[in-house]
Amino acid sequence: MLSLIPLTGIPIVQPRDDLGELIAASLAPSGVAPLGDEDILVLTQKVVSRAENRFVDLRTVQPSPRALELAARTSKDARAVEVMLWDTDEVVRVGPRVIVVRHRLGFTCANAGVDASNVAEPGAEMVLRLPDDPDLSARRIRARLRELTGAAPAVVISDSHGRPWREGTVGVAIGVAGMLPVQDLRGVPDLFGRALQITLVGFADQVAAAASLVSGQANEGLPVVLVRGLPFQPDDTASARQIVRPPEYDLFR
Amino acid sequence: MLSLIPLTGIPIVQPRDDLGELIAASLAPSGVAPLGDEDILVLTQKVVSRAENRFVDLRTVQPSPRALELAARTSKDARAVEVMLWDTDEVVRVGPRVIVVRHRLGFTCANAGVDASNVAEPGAEMVLRLPDDPDLSARRIRARLRELTGAAPAVVISDSHGRPWREGTVGVAIGVAGMLPVQDLRGVPDLFGRALQITLVGFADQVAAAASLVSGQANEGLPVVLVRGLPFQPDDTASARQIVRPPEYDLFR
């Protein structure tokens, strides 16, 4: 049985909060202590970005001509678009209300992950950028948990992405530590002993999607979910960059 | 707490097997009886296609010129490509080893969902098509379970889809019964009372992705997963067609 358990009692995270410490303190009240190396912790990017103080006060931002042009086409705040461009390697598509970009982290996503939901009081004119290096964030949280609890679970940092062709956002992994994010089943036999053709499984993305069912998108205040009972392939050098499809295999650039 | 429990003891399903009966019989041995209206059952498309006898013997298929041309470009069996074209409204992209199509069911997916893995003994030259109407399949299984157990859980039929830009397949919903597949959070307040901008959540897709972590892709033989402890929005007229993004909002056609 696979269990997904939201950690309760985590306050609204503030810049420079120690996420490892907040998580360690919430394990017993959430009924999931002790933590084990075979557990997976999924944190929303938002809570990580908050702790890493990735806030930008839009009143300090001067939009570039490119930001002004994109803002006009998308009815967005030009200063927020300017922040998006800071993290953008390439603008992939522009829709009536969305700018799809290739983020400097490699992922293709809407609005470069810059978001004003669950960020600050209405009227505060604040947006939040993705963590600077989500893999590094995940590794740090894992190391801190090992210090505090003795256990080093896998850590996934999740974001909610839209997708071509399908309605609705789904959780995906943008940072990982301790766990291979993509499983290679090449050559594994099927039920009839035939070697599998579909070989790569988006394991970390499925973990993020599952956790997103529990953490919610609105005002649930459950930014960390413990996944227990799911075997994974440990890997101390894993990176969410492994999820980014190499350009030469990408049919949709 | 959200639990995902694979139903054990379901045999390799054969054409005309009664899936509702197989599921009902496996509930007690799997430790999940009684079934409730608030449960969700996720079935792989493969087990549904098997029960509905969606096998095609390639020795009976005569490839069209279009199939021969696409097969040459993709190193695929031209007869399998012909079967893919039966279910294809439009070829979207052709890669070295994949044909991405808009399926007549509305979804954009690789190879029209036609697959030879977990289908038959090596050498049998059989492929399996998607269910003819996965929503109808889901509704029938739900109705049969209500007859047999008194409870009518939500039912999701899942498939594994690749995605642009990201490595690895993930479970998605191609048929649903009893549950809204896309949740609309428009106007729901965030933690700070600000109305959400990102409004649609791919709920059924996330359920399918979560279940796929448990059912596996290879020889696990766990085609049905019970999801328990996850609130959903009941809807007796729901359809996976609601997941298909309308063409006018699709930036990647």
Coordinates of N, CA, C and O in Angstrom, one line a residue, chain A residues 3-75:
Chain A
S3 N 1.0 5.2 0.7 CA 0.3 6.2 1.5 C 0.8 7.6 1.2 O 2.1 7.8 1.1
L4 N 0.0 8.6 1.1 CA 0.4 10.0 1.0 C -0.2 10.8 2.2 O -1.4 10.8 2.3
I5 N 0.7 11.3 3.0 CA 0.2 11.9 4.3 C 0.7 13.3 4.3 O 1.9 13.6 4.3
P6 N -0.2 14.3 4.4 CA 0.2 15.7 4.5 C 0.8 16.0 5.9 O 0.2 15.5 6.9
L7 N 1.9 16.7 5.9 CA 2.4 17.1 7.2 C 1.6 18.2 7.7 O 1.4 19.2 7.0
T8 N 1.1 18.1 9.0 CA 0.3 19.2 9.5 C 1.1 20.1 10.4 O 2.2 19.7 10.9
G9 N 0.6 21.2 10.6 CA 1.2 22.2 11.6 C 2.4 22.9 11.0 O 3.1 23.6 11.8
I10 N 2.6 22.9 9.7 CA 3.7 23.7 9.2 C 3.1 25.1 9.0 O 2.1 25.3 8.3
P11 N 3.7 26.1 9.6 CA 3.1 27.5 9.5 C 3.4 28.1 8.1 O 4.1 27.4 7.3
I12 N 2.8 29.2 7.8 CA 3.2 29.9 6.5 C 4.6 30.3 6.6 O 5.1 31.0 7.5
V13 N 5.4 29.7 5.7 CA 6.8 29.8 5.7 C 7.3 31.2 5.4 O 6.8 31.8 4.4
Q14 N 8.3 31.7 6.1 CA 8.8 33.0 5.9 C 10.3 32.9 5.4 O 10.9 31.9 5.7
P15 N 10.8 33.9 4.8 CA 12.2 33.9 4.3 C 13.1 33.5 5.4 O 13.0 34.0 6.6
R16 N 14.1 32.7 5.1 CA 15.1 32.2 6.0 C 14.6 31.2 7.0 O 15.4 30.8 7.9
D17 N 13.3 30.8 6.9 CA 12.9 29.7 7.8 C 13.7 28.4 7.4 O 14.1 28.2 6.2
D18 N 13.9 27.6 8.4 CA 14.7 26.3 8.1 C 13.7 25.2 7.8 O 13.0 24.7 8.7
L19 N 13.5 24.9 6.6 CA 12.5 23.9 6.2 C 12.7 22.5 6.8 O 11.8 21.9 7.2
G20 N 14.0 22.1 6.8 CA 14.3 20.9 7.4 C 13.8 20.8 8.9 O 13.2 19.8 9.3
E21 N 14.0 21.9 9.6 CA 13.6 21.9 11.0 C 12.1 21.9 11.1 O 11.6 21.2 12.0
L22 N 11.4 22.7 10.2 CA 10.0 22.7 10.3 C 9.4 21.3 10.0 O 8.4 20.9 10.6
I23 N 10.0 20.6 9.0 CA 9.5 19.3 8.6 C 9.8 18.3 9.8 O 8.9 17.5 10.2
A24 N 11.0 18.3 10.3 CA 11.4 17.4 11.4 C 10.4 17.6 12.6 O 10.0 16.6 13.2
A25 N 10.1 18.8 12.9 CA 9.2 19.1 14.0 C 7.8 18.6 13.8 O 7.0 18.4 14.7
S26 N 7.4 18.5 12.5 CA 6.0 18.2 12.2 C 5.8 16.7 12.0 O 4.6 16.2 11.9
L27 N 6.9 15.9 12.1 CA 6.7 14.4 11.8 C 5.9 13.7 12.9 O 5.0 13.0 12.6
A28 N 6.2 14.0 14.1 CA 5.5 13.3 15.2 C 4.1 13.8 15.3 O 3.2 12.9 15.3
P29 N 3.8 15.1 15.2 CA 2.4 15.5 15.3 C 1.6 15.0 14.1 O 0.3 14.8 14.2
S30 N 2.2 14.7 13.0 CA 1.5 14.2 11.8 C 1.4 12.7 11.8 O 0.8 12.1 10.9
G31 N 2.0 12.1 12.8 CA 1.8 10.6 13.0 C 2.7 9.8 12.1 O 2.5 8.6 11.8
V32 N 3.8 10.4 11.6 CA 4.7 9.7 10.6 C 6.1 9.5 11.1 O 7.0 9.1 10.4
A33 N 6.4 9.9 12.4 CA 7.8 9.6 12.9 C 7.8 8.1 13.3 O 6.8 7.5 13.6
P34 N 9.0 7.5 13.1 CA 10.3 8.0 12.6 C 10.3 8.1 11.1 O 9.7 7.3 10.4
L35 N 11.1 9.0 10.6 CA 11.3 9.1 9.2 C 12.3 8.0 8.7 O 13.1 7.6 9.5
G36 N 12.1 7.6 7.5 CA 13.1 6.5 7.0 C 13.7 6.9 5.7 O 13.2 7.8 5.0
D37 N 14.8 6.2 5.4 CA 15.5 6.5 4.1 C 14.6 6.1 2.9 O 14.9 6.5 1.8
E38 N 13.6 5.3 3.1 CA 12.8 4.8 2.0 C 11.5 5.7 1.9 O 10.7 5.4 1.0
D39 N 11.4 6.7 2.7 CA 10.3 7.7 2.5 C 10.7 8.7 1.4 O 11.9 8.9 1.1
I40 N 9.7 9.3 0.9 CA 9.8 10.5 -0.1 C 9.1 11.6 0.5 O 7.9 11.5 0.9
L41 N 9.7 12.8 0.5 CA 9.1 14.0 0.9 C 8.9 14.9 -0.3 O 9.9 15.2 -1.0
V42 N 7.7 15.4 -0.5 CA 7.4 16.3 -1.6 C 7.0 17.6 -1.1 O 6.1 17.8 -0.3
L43 N 7.8 18.6 -1.5 CA 7.6 20.0 -1.1 C 7.1 20.8 -2.3 O 7.7 20.7 -3.4
T44 N 6.1 21.7 -2.1 CA 5.8 22.6 -3.2 C 6.9 23.6 -3.5 O 7.6 24.0 -2.5
Q45 N 7.1 24.0 -4.7 CA 8.1 25.0 -5.0 C 7.8 26.3 -4.2 O 8.8 27.0 -3.9
K46 N 6.6 26.5 -4.0 CA 6.2 27.8 -3.4 C 6.8 27.9 -2.0 O 7.3 28.9 -1.6
V47 N 6.7 26.8 -1.2 CA 7.2 26.8 0.2 C 8.7 27.0 0.1 O 9.3 27.6 1.0
V48 N 9.4 26.3 -0.8 CA 10.8 26.4 -0.9 C 11.2 27.8 -1.4 O 12.1 28.5 -0.8
S49 N 10.5 28.4 -2.4 CA 10.8 29.8 -2.8 C 10.6 30.8 -1.7 O 11.4 31.7 -1.5
R50 N 9.6 30.6 -0.9 CA 9.4 31.5 0.3 C 10.5 31.4 1.2 O 11.1 32.4 1.7
A51 N 10.9 30.2 1.6 CA 12.0 30.1 2.5 C 13.3 30.7 2.0 O 14.2 31.2 2.7
E52 N 13.5 30.6 0.6 CA 14.7 31.1 0.0 C 14.6 32.6 -0.4 O 15.4 33.1 -1.1
N53 N 13.5 33.2 0.0 CA 13.2 34.6 -0.2 C 13.3 35.0 -1.7 O 14.0 35.9 -2.1
R54 N 12.6 34.2 -2.5 CA 12.6 34.5 -3.9 C 11.5 35.5 -4.3 O 11.0 35.5 -5.5
F55 N 11.0 36.3 -3.3 CA 10.0 37.3 -3.6 C 10.6 38.4 -4.4 O 11.8 38.8 -4.3
V56 N 9.8 39.0 -5.3 CA 10.2 40.2 -6.0 C 9.1 41.2 -5.8 O 7.9 40.9 -6.1
D57 N 9.4 42.4 -5.3 CA 8.5 43.5 -5.2 C 8.4 44.2 -6.5 O 9.3 44.8 -7.0
L58 N 7.2 44.1 -7.1 CA 7.1 44.6 -8.5 C 7.3 46.1 -8.5 O 7.6 46.7 -9.6
R59 N 7.2 46.8 -7.4 CA 7.4 48.3 -7.4 C 8.8 48.6 -7.7 O 9.2 49.8 -8.0
T60 N 9.7 47.6 -7.6 CA 11.1 47.9 -7.8 C 11.6 47.5 -9.2 O 12.8 47.6 -9.6
V61 N 10.6 47.0 -10.1 CA 11.0 46.4 -11.4 C 10.7 47.4 -12.5 O 9.6 47.9 -12.6
Q62 N 11.6 47.6 -13.4 CA 11.5 48.4 -14.6 C 11.3 47.5 -15.8 O 12.3 46.9 -16.2
P63 N 10.1 47.5 -16.4 CA 10.0 46.5 -17.5 C 10.7 47.0 -18.8 O 10.8 48.2 -19.1
S64 N 11.3 46.0 -19.4 CA 12.0 46.2 -20.7 C 11.0 46.4 -21.8 O 9.9 46.0 -21.7
P65 N 11.5 46.9 -23.0 CA 10.6 47.0 -24.2 C 10.0 45.6 -24.5 O 8.8 45.5 -24.8
R66 N 10.8 44.5 -24.4 CA 10.3 43.2 -24.7 C 9.2 42.8 -23.7 O 8.1 42.2 -24.1
A67 N 9.4 43.1 -22.4 CA 8.3 42.8 -21.4 C 7.1 43.6 -21.7 O 5.9 43.1 -21.6
L68 N 7.2 44.9 -22.1 CA 6.0 45.7 -22.4 C 5.3 45.1 -23.5 O 4.0 45.1 -23.5
E69 N 6.0 44.6 -24.5 CA 5.3 44.1 -25.7 C 4.6 42.8 -25.4 O 3.4 42.6 -25.7
L70 N 5.2 41.9 -24.6 CA 4.6 40.7 -24.2 C 3.4 40.9 -23.3 O 2.4 40.2 -23.3
A71 N 3.6 41.9 -22.4 CA 2.5 42.2 -21.5 C 1.2 42.7 -22.2 O 0.1 42.3 -21.9
A72 N 1.5 43.5 -23.2 CA 0.3 44.0 -24.0 C -0.4 42.9 -24.7 O -1.6 42.9 -24.8
R73 N 0.4 41.9 -25.2 CA -0.3 40.8 -25.9 C -1.0 39.8 -25.0 O -1.8 39.0 -25.4
T74 N -0.7 39.8 -23.7 CA -1.2 38.8 -22.7 C -2.0 39.4 -21.6 O -2.5 38.7 -20.7
S75 N -2.2 40.7 -21.6 CA -2.9 41.4 -20.5 C -2.3 41.1 -19.2 O -3.0 41.0 -18.2

